[in-house]
mmCIF file of C-alpha atoms and ligand atoms in Angstrom:
data_model
loop_
_atom_site.group_PDB
_atom_site.id
_atom_site.type_symbol
_atom_site.label_atom_id
_atom_site.label_comp_id
_atom_site.label_asym_id
_atom_site.label_seq_id
_atom_site.Cartn_x
_atom_site.Cartn_y
_atom_site.Cartn_z
ATOM 1 C CA UNK A 4 81.912 141.844 152.769
ATOM 2 C CA UNK A 5 83.028 138.298 153.494
ATOM 3 C CA UNK A 6 80.257 136.368 155.270
ATOM 4 C CA UNK A 7 81.522 132.806 155.731
ATOM 5 C CA UNK A 8 80.004 129.675 157.248
ATOM 6 C CA UNK A 9 82.512 127.256 158.785
ATOM 7 C CA UNK A 10 80.984 123.818 158.732
ATOM 8 C CA UNK A 11 81.822 120.232 159.678
ATOM 9 C CA UNK A 12 81.109 117.398 162.076
ATOM 10 C CA UNK A 13 81.653 117.779 165.835
ATOM 11 C CA UNK A 14 85.383 118.089 166.479
ATOM 12 C CA UNK A 15 86.223 118.947 162.866
ATOM 13 C CA UNK A 16 87.995 122.109 164.017
ATOM 14 C CA UNK A 17 85.350 124.747 163.319
ATOM 15 C CA UNK A 18 86.138 126.716 166.467
ATOM 16 C CA UNK A 19 89.893 126.306 166.051
ATOM 17 C CA UNK A 20 89.946 127.532 162.445
ATOM 18 C CA UNK A 21 87.381 130.306 163.066
ATOM 19 C CA UNK A 22 89.715 132.021 165.529
ATOM 20 C CA UNK A 23 92.504 132.105 162.946
ATOM 21 C CA UNK A 24 90.186 133.214 160.111
ATOM 22 C CA UNK A 25 88.603 136.048 162.088
ATOM 23 C CA UNK A 26 92.013 137.479 163.007
ATOM 24 C CA UNK A 27 93.447 137.281 159.496
ATOM 25 C CA UNK A 28 90.425 138.757 157.688
ATOM 26 C CA UNK A 29 89.068 140.981 160.493
ATOM 27 C CA UNK A 30 85.702 139.231 160.776
ATOM 28 C CA UNK A 31 83.146 139.074 163.578
ATOM 29 C CA UNK A 32 83.196 135.534 165.008
ATOM 30 C CA UNK A 33 79.846 134.100 166.055
ATOM 31 C CA UNK A 34 80.072 130.612 167.582
ATOM 32 C CA UNK A 35 76.687 128.995 168.265
ATOM 33 C CA UNK A 36 78.278 126.567 170.746
ATOM 34 C CA UNK A 37 80.070 129.359 172.653
ATOM 35 C CA UNK A 38 76.892 131.454 172.851
ATOM 36 C CA UNK A 39 75.006 128.475 174.295
ATOM 37 C CA UNK A 40 77.803 127.636 176.748
ATOM 38 C CA UNK A 41 77.839 131.296 177.907
ATOM 39 C CA UNK A 42 74.122 130.999 178.711
ATOM 40 C CA UNK A 43 74.766 127.733 180.579
ATOM 41 C CA UNK A 44 77.642 129.270 182.556
ATOM 42 C CA UNK A 45 75.474 132.282 183.455
ATOM 43 C CA UNK A 46 72.767 129.923 184.731
ATOM 44 C CA UNK A 47 70.010 131.564 182.664
ATOM 45 C CA UNK A 48 66.714 129.818 181.966
ATOM 46 C CA UNK A 49 67.711 129.562 178.328
ATOM 47 C CA UNK A 50 71.037 128.041 179.386
ATOM 48 C CA UNK A 51 69.294 125.405 181.484
ATOM 49 C CA UNK A 52 67.079 124.407 178.577
ATOM 50 C CA UNK A 53 70.080 124.356 176.195
ATOM 51 C CA UNK A 54 72.079 122.184 178.585
ATOM 52 C CA UNK A 55 69.334 119.572 178.686
ATOM 53 C CA UNK A 56 69.816 119.062 174.912
ATOM 54 C CA UNK A 57 73.598 119.522 174.682
ATOM 55 C CA UNK A 58 74.412 117.031 177.451
ATOM 56 C CA UNK A 59 72.411 114.384 175.540
ATOM 57 C CA UNK A 60 74.184 115.124 172.259
ATOM 58 C CA UNK A 61 71.042 116.636 170.732
ATOM 59 C CA UNK A 62 70.650 119.931 168.881
ATOM 60 C CA UNK A 63 68.835 122.682 170.731
ATOM 61 C CA UNK A 64 65.495 123.644 169.066
ATOM 62 C CA UNK A 65 65.841 125.639 165.836
ATOM 63 C CA UNK A 66 63.769 128.632 166.995
ATOM 64 C CA UNK A 67 65.924 128.989 170.123
ATOM 65 C CA UNK A 68 69.262 129.092 168.296
ATOM 66 C CA UNK A 69 67.885 131.279 165.489
ATOM 67 C CA UNK A 70 66.801 133.900 168.034
ATOM 68 C CA UNK A 71 70.161 133.758 169.814
ATOM 69 C CA UNK A 72 72.130 134.120 166.574
ATOM 70 C CA UNK A 73 69.969 136.979 165.276
ATOM 71 C CA UNK A 74 70.503 138.905 168.497
ATOM 72 C CA UNK A 75 74.236 138.088 168.521
ATOM 73 C CA UNK A 76 74.688 139.439 164.977
ATOM 74 C CA UNK A 77 72.899 142.631 166.000
ATOM 75 C CA UNK A 78 75.040 143.051 169.141
ATOM 76 C CA UNK A 79 78.301 142.298 167.345
ATOM 77 C CA UNK A 80 77.517 144.661 164.461
ATOM 78 C CA UNK A 81 77.575 147.533 166.951
ATOM 79 C CA UNK A 82 81.133 146.648 167.946
ATOM 80 C CA UNK A 83 82.684 148.546 165.046
ATOM 81 C CA UNK A 84 84.627 148.100 161.876
ATOM 82 C CA UNK A 85 84.960 144.641 160.339
ATOM 83 C CA UNK A 86 85.054 142.977 156.925
ATOM 84 C CA UNK A 87 82.318 140.404 157.481
ATOM 85 C CA UNK A 88 81.071 137.614 159.715
ATOM 86 C CA UNK A 89 82.234 134.074 160.365
ATOM 87 C CA UNK A 90 79.385 131.788 161.428
ATOM 88 C CA UNK A 91 80.719 128.825 163.410
ATOM 89 C CA UNK A 92 78.304 125.982 164.176
ATOM 90 C CA UNK A 93 75.332 127.722 162.542
ATOM 91 C CA UNK A 94 73.334 126.703 160.546
ATOM 92 C CA UNK A 95 73.133 123.073 161.728
ATOM 93 C CA UNK A 96 69.808 122.158 160.067
ATOM 94 C CA UNK A 97 68.226 123.059 156.733
ATOM 95 C CA UNK A 98 65.555 124.980 158.606
ATOM 96 C CA UNK A 99 68.303 127.054 160.294
ATOM 97 C CA UNK A 100 69.864 127.678 156.853
ATOM 98 C CA UNK A 101 66.532 129.019 155.630
ATOM 99 C CA UNK A 102 66.197 131.255 158.693
ATOM 100 C CA UNK A 103 69.764 132.491 158.182
ATOM 101 C CA UNK A 104 68.923 133.463 154.615
ATOM 102 C CA UNK A 105 66.163 135.766 155.910
ATOM 103 C CA UNK A 106 68.370 137.098 158.713
ATOM 104 C CA UNK A 107 71.149 137.978 156.292
ATOM 105 C CA UNK A 108 68.901 139.410 153.574
ATOM 106 C CA UNK A 109 67.160 141.799 155.963
ATOM 107 C CA UNK A 110 70.629 143.258 156.596
ATOM 108 C CA UNK A 111 71.309 143.538 152.843
ATOM 109 C CA UNK A 112 74.093 140.980 153.138
ATOM 110 C CA UNK A 113 74.816 137.725 151.366
ATOM 111 C CA UNK A 114 76.476 134.462 152.462
ATOM 112 C CA UNK A 115 79.740 134.345 150.501
ATOM 113 C CA UNK A 116 80.694 130.701 150.994
ATOM 114 C CA UNK A 117 80.468 127.589 153.167
ATOM 115 C CA UNK A 118 83.744 125.865 154.081
ATOM 116 C CA UNK A 119 83.195 122.215 155.033
ATOM 117 C CA UNK A 120 86.020 120.756 157.138
ATOM 118 C CA UNK A 121 86.122 117.024 156.328
ATOM 119 C CA UNK A 122 87.747 114.681 158.869
ATOM 120 C CA UNK A 123 87.577 110.881 159.268
ATOM 121 C CA UNK A 124 85.209 109.695 161.994
ATOM 122 C CA UNK A 125 87.888 107.952 164.137
ATOM 123 C CA UNK A 126 89.904 111.159 164.189
ATOM 124 C CA UNK A 127 86.853 113.204 165.245
ATOM 125 C CA UNK A 128 86.184 110.837 168.143
ATOM 126 C CA UNK A 129 89.861 110.899 169.171
ATOM 127 C CA UNK A 130 89.993 114.704 169.188
ATOM 128 C CA UNK A 131 86.799 115.093 171.206
ATOM 129 C CA UNK A 132 87.831 112.461 173.760
ATOM 130 C CA UNK A 133 91.154 114.263 174.149
ATOM 131 C CA UNK A 134 89.384 117.585 174.613
ATOM 132 C CA UNK A 135 87.087 115.895 177.140
ATOM 133 C CA UNK A 136 90.082 115.181 179.392
ATOM 134 C CA UNK A 137 90.311 118.907 180.186
ATOM 135 C CA UNK A 138 87.240 120.733 178.800
ATOM 136 C CA UNK A 139 84.757 119.838 181.501
ATOM 137 C CA UNK A 140 82.134 119.825 178.719
ATOM 138 C CA UNK A 141 79.109 117.636 179.393
ATOM 139 C CA UNK A 142 79.100 116.470 175.745
ATOM 140 C CA UNK A 143 82.741 115.358 175.342
ATOM 141 C CA UNK A 144 82.305 111.719 176.450
ATOM 142 C CA UNK A 145 82.122 108.654 174.204
ATOM 143 C CA UNK A 146 78.388 108.005 174.477
ATOM 144 C CA UNK A 147 77.436 111.632 173.773
ATOM 145 C CA UNK A 148 80.032 111.980 170.999
ATOM 146 C CA UNK A 149 78.475 108.980 169.185
ATOM 147 C CA UNK A 150 75.049 110.566 169.528
ATOM 148 C CA UNK A 151 76.356 113.923 168.225
ATOM 149 C CA UNK A 152 77.826 112.198 165.173
ATOM 150 C CA UNK A 153 74.513 110.461 164.454
ATOM 151 C CA UNK A 154 72.660 113.758 164.732
ATOM 152 C CA UNK A 155 75.272 115.346 162.474
ATOM 153 C CA UNK A 156 74.703 112.768 159.696
ATOM 154 C CA UNK A 157 70.940 112.888 159.991
ATOM 155 C CA UNK A 158 70.218 116.589 160.493
ATOM 156 C CA UNK A 159 73.310 118.676 159.825
ATOM 157 C CA UNK A 160 75.057 117.140 156.780
ATOM 158 C CA UNK A 161 72.041 117.952 154.503
ATOM 159 C CA UNK A 162 72.894 121.647 154.982
ATOM 160 C CA UNK A 163 75.791 121.016 152.559
ATOM 161 C CA UNK A 164 73.346 120.323 149.721
ATOM 162 C CA UNK A 165 71.542 123.579 150.445
ATOM 163 C CA UNK A 166 74.758 125.518 149.724
ATOM 164 C CA UNK A 167 75.929 123.213 146.901
ATOM 165 C CA UNK A 168 72.772 124.196 145.022
ATOM 166 C CA UNK A 169 73.832 127.837 145.392
ATOM 167 C CA UNK A 170 77.432 127.105 144.279
ATOM 168 C CA UNK A 171 78.713 128.302 147.638
ATOM 169 C CA UNK A 172 80.114 124.990 148.929
ATOM 170 C CA UNK A 173 83.842 124.232 149.288
ATOM 171 C CA UNK A 174 85.219 121.094 150.957
ATOM 172 C CA UNK A 175 88.465 121.495 152.903
ATOM 173 C CA UNK A 176 90.600 118.559 154.015
ATOM 174 C CA UNK A 177 90.400 119.036 157.804
ATOM 175 C CA UNK A 178 93.147 116.529 158.712
ATOM 176 C CA UNK A 179 96.732 117.456 159.425
ATOM 177 C CA UNK A 180 98.299 120.273 161.404
ATOM 178 C CA UNK A 181 96.186 123.298 162.362
ATOM 179 C CA UNK A 182 98.517 125.521 160.284
ATOM 180 C CA UNK A 183 98.264 123.315 157.183
ATOM 181 C CA UNK A 184 94.478 123.289 157.408
ATOM 182 C CA UNK A 185 94.456 127.062 157.866
ATOM 183 C CA UNK A 186 96.585 127.449 154.705
ATOM 184 C CA UNK A 187 93.975 125.398 152.778
ATOM 185 C CA UNK A 188 91.186 127.552 154.219
ATOM 186 C CA UNK A 189 92.954 130.795 153.201
ATOM 187 C CA UNK A 190 93.581 129.468 149.702
ATOM 188 C CA UNK A 191 89.850 128.734 149.314
ATOM 189 C CA UNK A 192 88.831 132.144 150.672
ATOM 190 C CA UNK A 193 91.316 134.011 148.497
ATOM 191 C CA UNK A 194 90.060 132.327 145.344
ATOM 192 C CA UNK A 195 87.011 134.485 145.852
ATOM 193 C CA UNK A 196 88.312 137.425 147.961
ATOM 194 C CA UNK A 197 91.467 139.465 147.824
ATOM 195 C CA UNK A 198 92.353 140.623 151.371
ATOM 196 C CA UNK A 199 93.608 143.955 149.997
ATOM 197 C CA UNK A 200 90.173 144.661 148.533
ATOM 198 C CA UNK A 201 88.274 144.035 151.774
HETATM 199 P P1 B4P B 28 80.006 123.323 169.140
HETATM 200 O O1 B4P B 28 80.618 124.140 170.191
HETATM 201 O O2 B4P B 28 79.842 123.966 167.806
HETATM 202 O O3 B4P B 28 80.888 122.013 169.157
HETATM 203 P P2 B4P B 28 81.845 121.177 168.265
HETATM 204 O O4 B4P B 28 81.127 120.763 167.029
HETATM 205 O O5 B4P B 28 82.339 120.150 169.183
HETATM 206 O O6 B4P B 28 83.065 122.114 167.946
HETATM 207 P P3 B4P B 28 84.177 122.302 166.828
HETATM 208 O O7 B4P B 28 83.999 121.555 165.553
HETATM 209 O O8 B4P B 28 84.225 123.798 166.754
HETATM 210 O O9 B4P B 28 85.466 121.697 167.428
HETATM 211 P P4 B4P B 28 86.844 122.384 167.842
HETATM 212 O O10 B4P B 28 87.377 123.373 166.848
HETATM 213 O O11 B4P B 28 86.660 122.870 169.218
HETATM 214 O O12 B4P B 28 78.543 122.767 169.586
HETATM 215 C C1 B4P B 28 78.312 122.102 170.809
HETATM 216 C C2 B4P B 28 76.846 121.697 170.962
HETATM 217 O O13 B4P B 28 76.000 122.868 171.031
HETATM 218 C C3 B4P B 28 76.241 120.889 169.801
HETATM 219 O O14 B4P B 28 76.509 119.497 169.907
HETATM 220 C C4 B4P B 28 74.727 121.201 169.986
HETATM 221 O O15 B4P B 28 74.146 120.447 171.016
HETATM 222 C C5 B4P B 28 74.737 122.653 170.397
HETATM 223 N N1 B4P B 28 74.616 123.536 169.233
HETATM 224 C C6 B4P B 28 75.597 124.311 168.709
HETATM 225 N N2 B4P B 28 75.169 124.955 167.610
HETATM 226 C C7 B4P B 28 73.875 124.578 167.424
HETATM 227 C C8 B4P B 28 72.888 124.886 166.422
HETATM 228 N N3 B4P B 28 73.146 125.715 165.398
HETATM 229 N N4 B4P B 28 71.667 124.312 166.526
HETATM 230 C C9 B4P B 28 71.371 123.492 167.545
HETATM 231 N N5 B4P B 28 72.262 123.151 168.512
HETATM 232 C C10 B4P B 28 73.518 123.682 168.451
HETATM 233 O O16 B4P B 28 87.813 121.154 167.800
HETATM 234 C C11 B4P B 28 87.605 120.025 168.608
HETATM 235 C C12 B4P B 28 88.901 119.556 169.239
HETATM 236 O O17 B4P B 28 89.834 119.170 168.233
HETATM 237 C C13 B4P B 28 89.587 120.647 170.059
HETATM 238 O O18 B4P B 28 90.049 120.081 171.239
HETATM 239 C C14 B4P B 28 90.731 121.112 169.173
HETATM 240 O O19 B4P B 28 91.844 121.539 169.925
HETATM 241 C C15 B4P B 28 91.076 119.854 168.407
HETATM 242 N N6 B4P B 28 91.586 120.122 167.071
HETATM 243 C C16 B4P B 28 91.143 121.089 166.225
HETATM 244 N N7 B4P B 28 91.842 121.035 165.066
HETATM 245 C C17 B4P B 28 92.735 119.993 165.194
HETATM 246 C C18 B4P B 28 93.738 119.413 164.328
HETATM 247 N N8 B4P B 28 93.977 119.893 163.122
HETATM 248 N N9 B4P B 28 94.416 118.345 164.784
HETATM 249 C C19 B4P B 28 94.187 117.842 166.019
HETATM 250 N N10 B4P B 28 93.276 118.341 166.896
HETATM 251 C C20 B4P B 28 92.556 119.418 166.477
#
């Protein structure tokens, strides 16, 4: 099994790279942001609560996202044959990382690695502003992007240390073309996993 966390600041390309990784290695893709946006689009109570945090550039409460992710893993596991999971945008706090550990262990699985996409701050802001021109997302404007980056440094970046202590951390240069970054990602994955063996 290949259970991978794709990590990085807002706009670092987690979603973009996850789509390529899941296709190449036949993984289940679980995007915390997409799951929350689906709830918002469906107008559920949970979605309304989530939107009140997301539109201010804040993280939704840990217990809310942990419950959503746990249920999403369960639902996706029923979908059939796959070689593992790619977690995109989760965990985003140390407390979420601890909850994930329990979630994964109760399924007799193990997090294989965390891939941290590193990108300079000006480039992150540029990408998100560009996406904001067409995304319609309530959090892709300059004020909210700045807030998201602050929250990232304060609450999310410490998750790296959690996985460094377990020797599961790999930094990936997240600048350049999407294909070049994907090649770096595959190289890192295949240092540990041979696709033919999965
Ligand atoms: P996410 O949906 O995870 O948002 P993100 O960090 O902006 O996305 P990502 O890094 O995946 O960027 P993308 O590939 O799209 O979360 C949104 C919000 O939901 C959070 O702020 C938070 O409020 C809430 N939330 C989510 N998870 C949570 C959790 N676990 N706990 C609490 N709250 C949570 O790339 C961005 C842009 O760059 C795209 O337009 C893309 O086309 C472009 N791009 C990608 N790679 C590029 C490259 N190499 N060169 C140029 N552009 C590139």
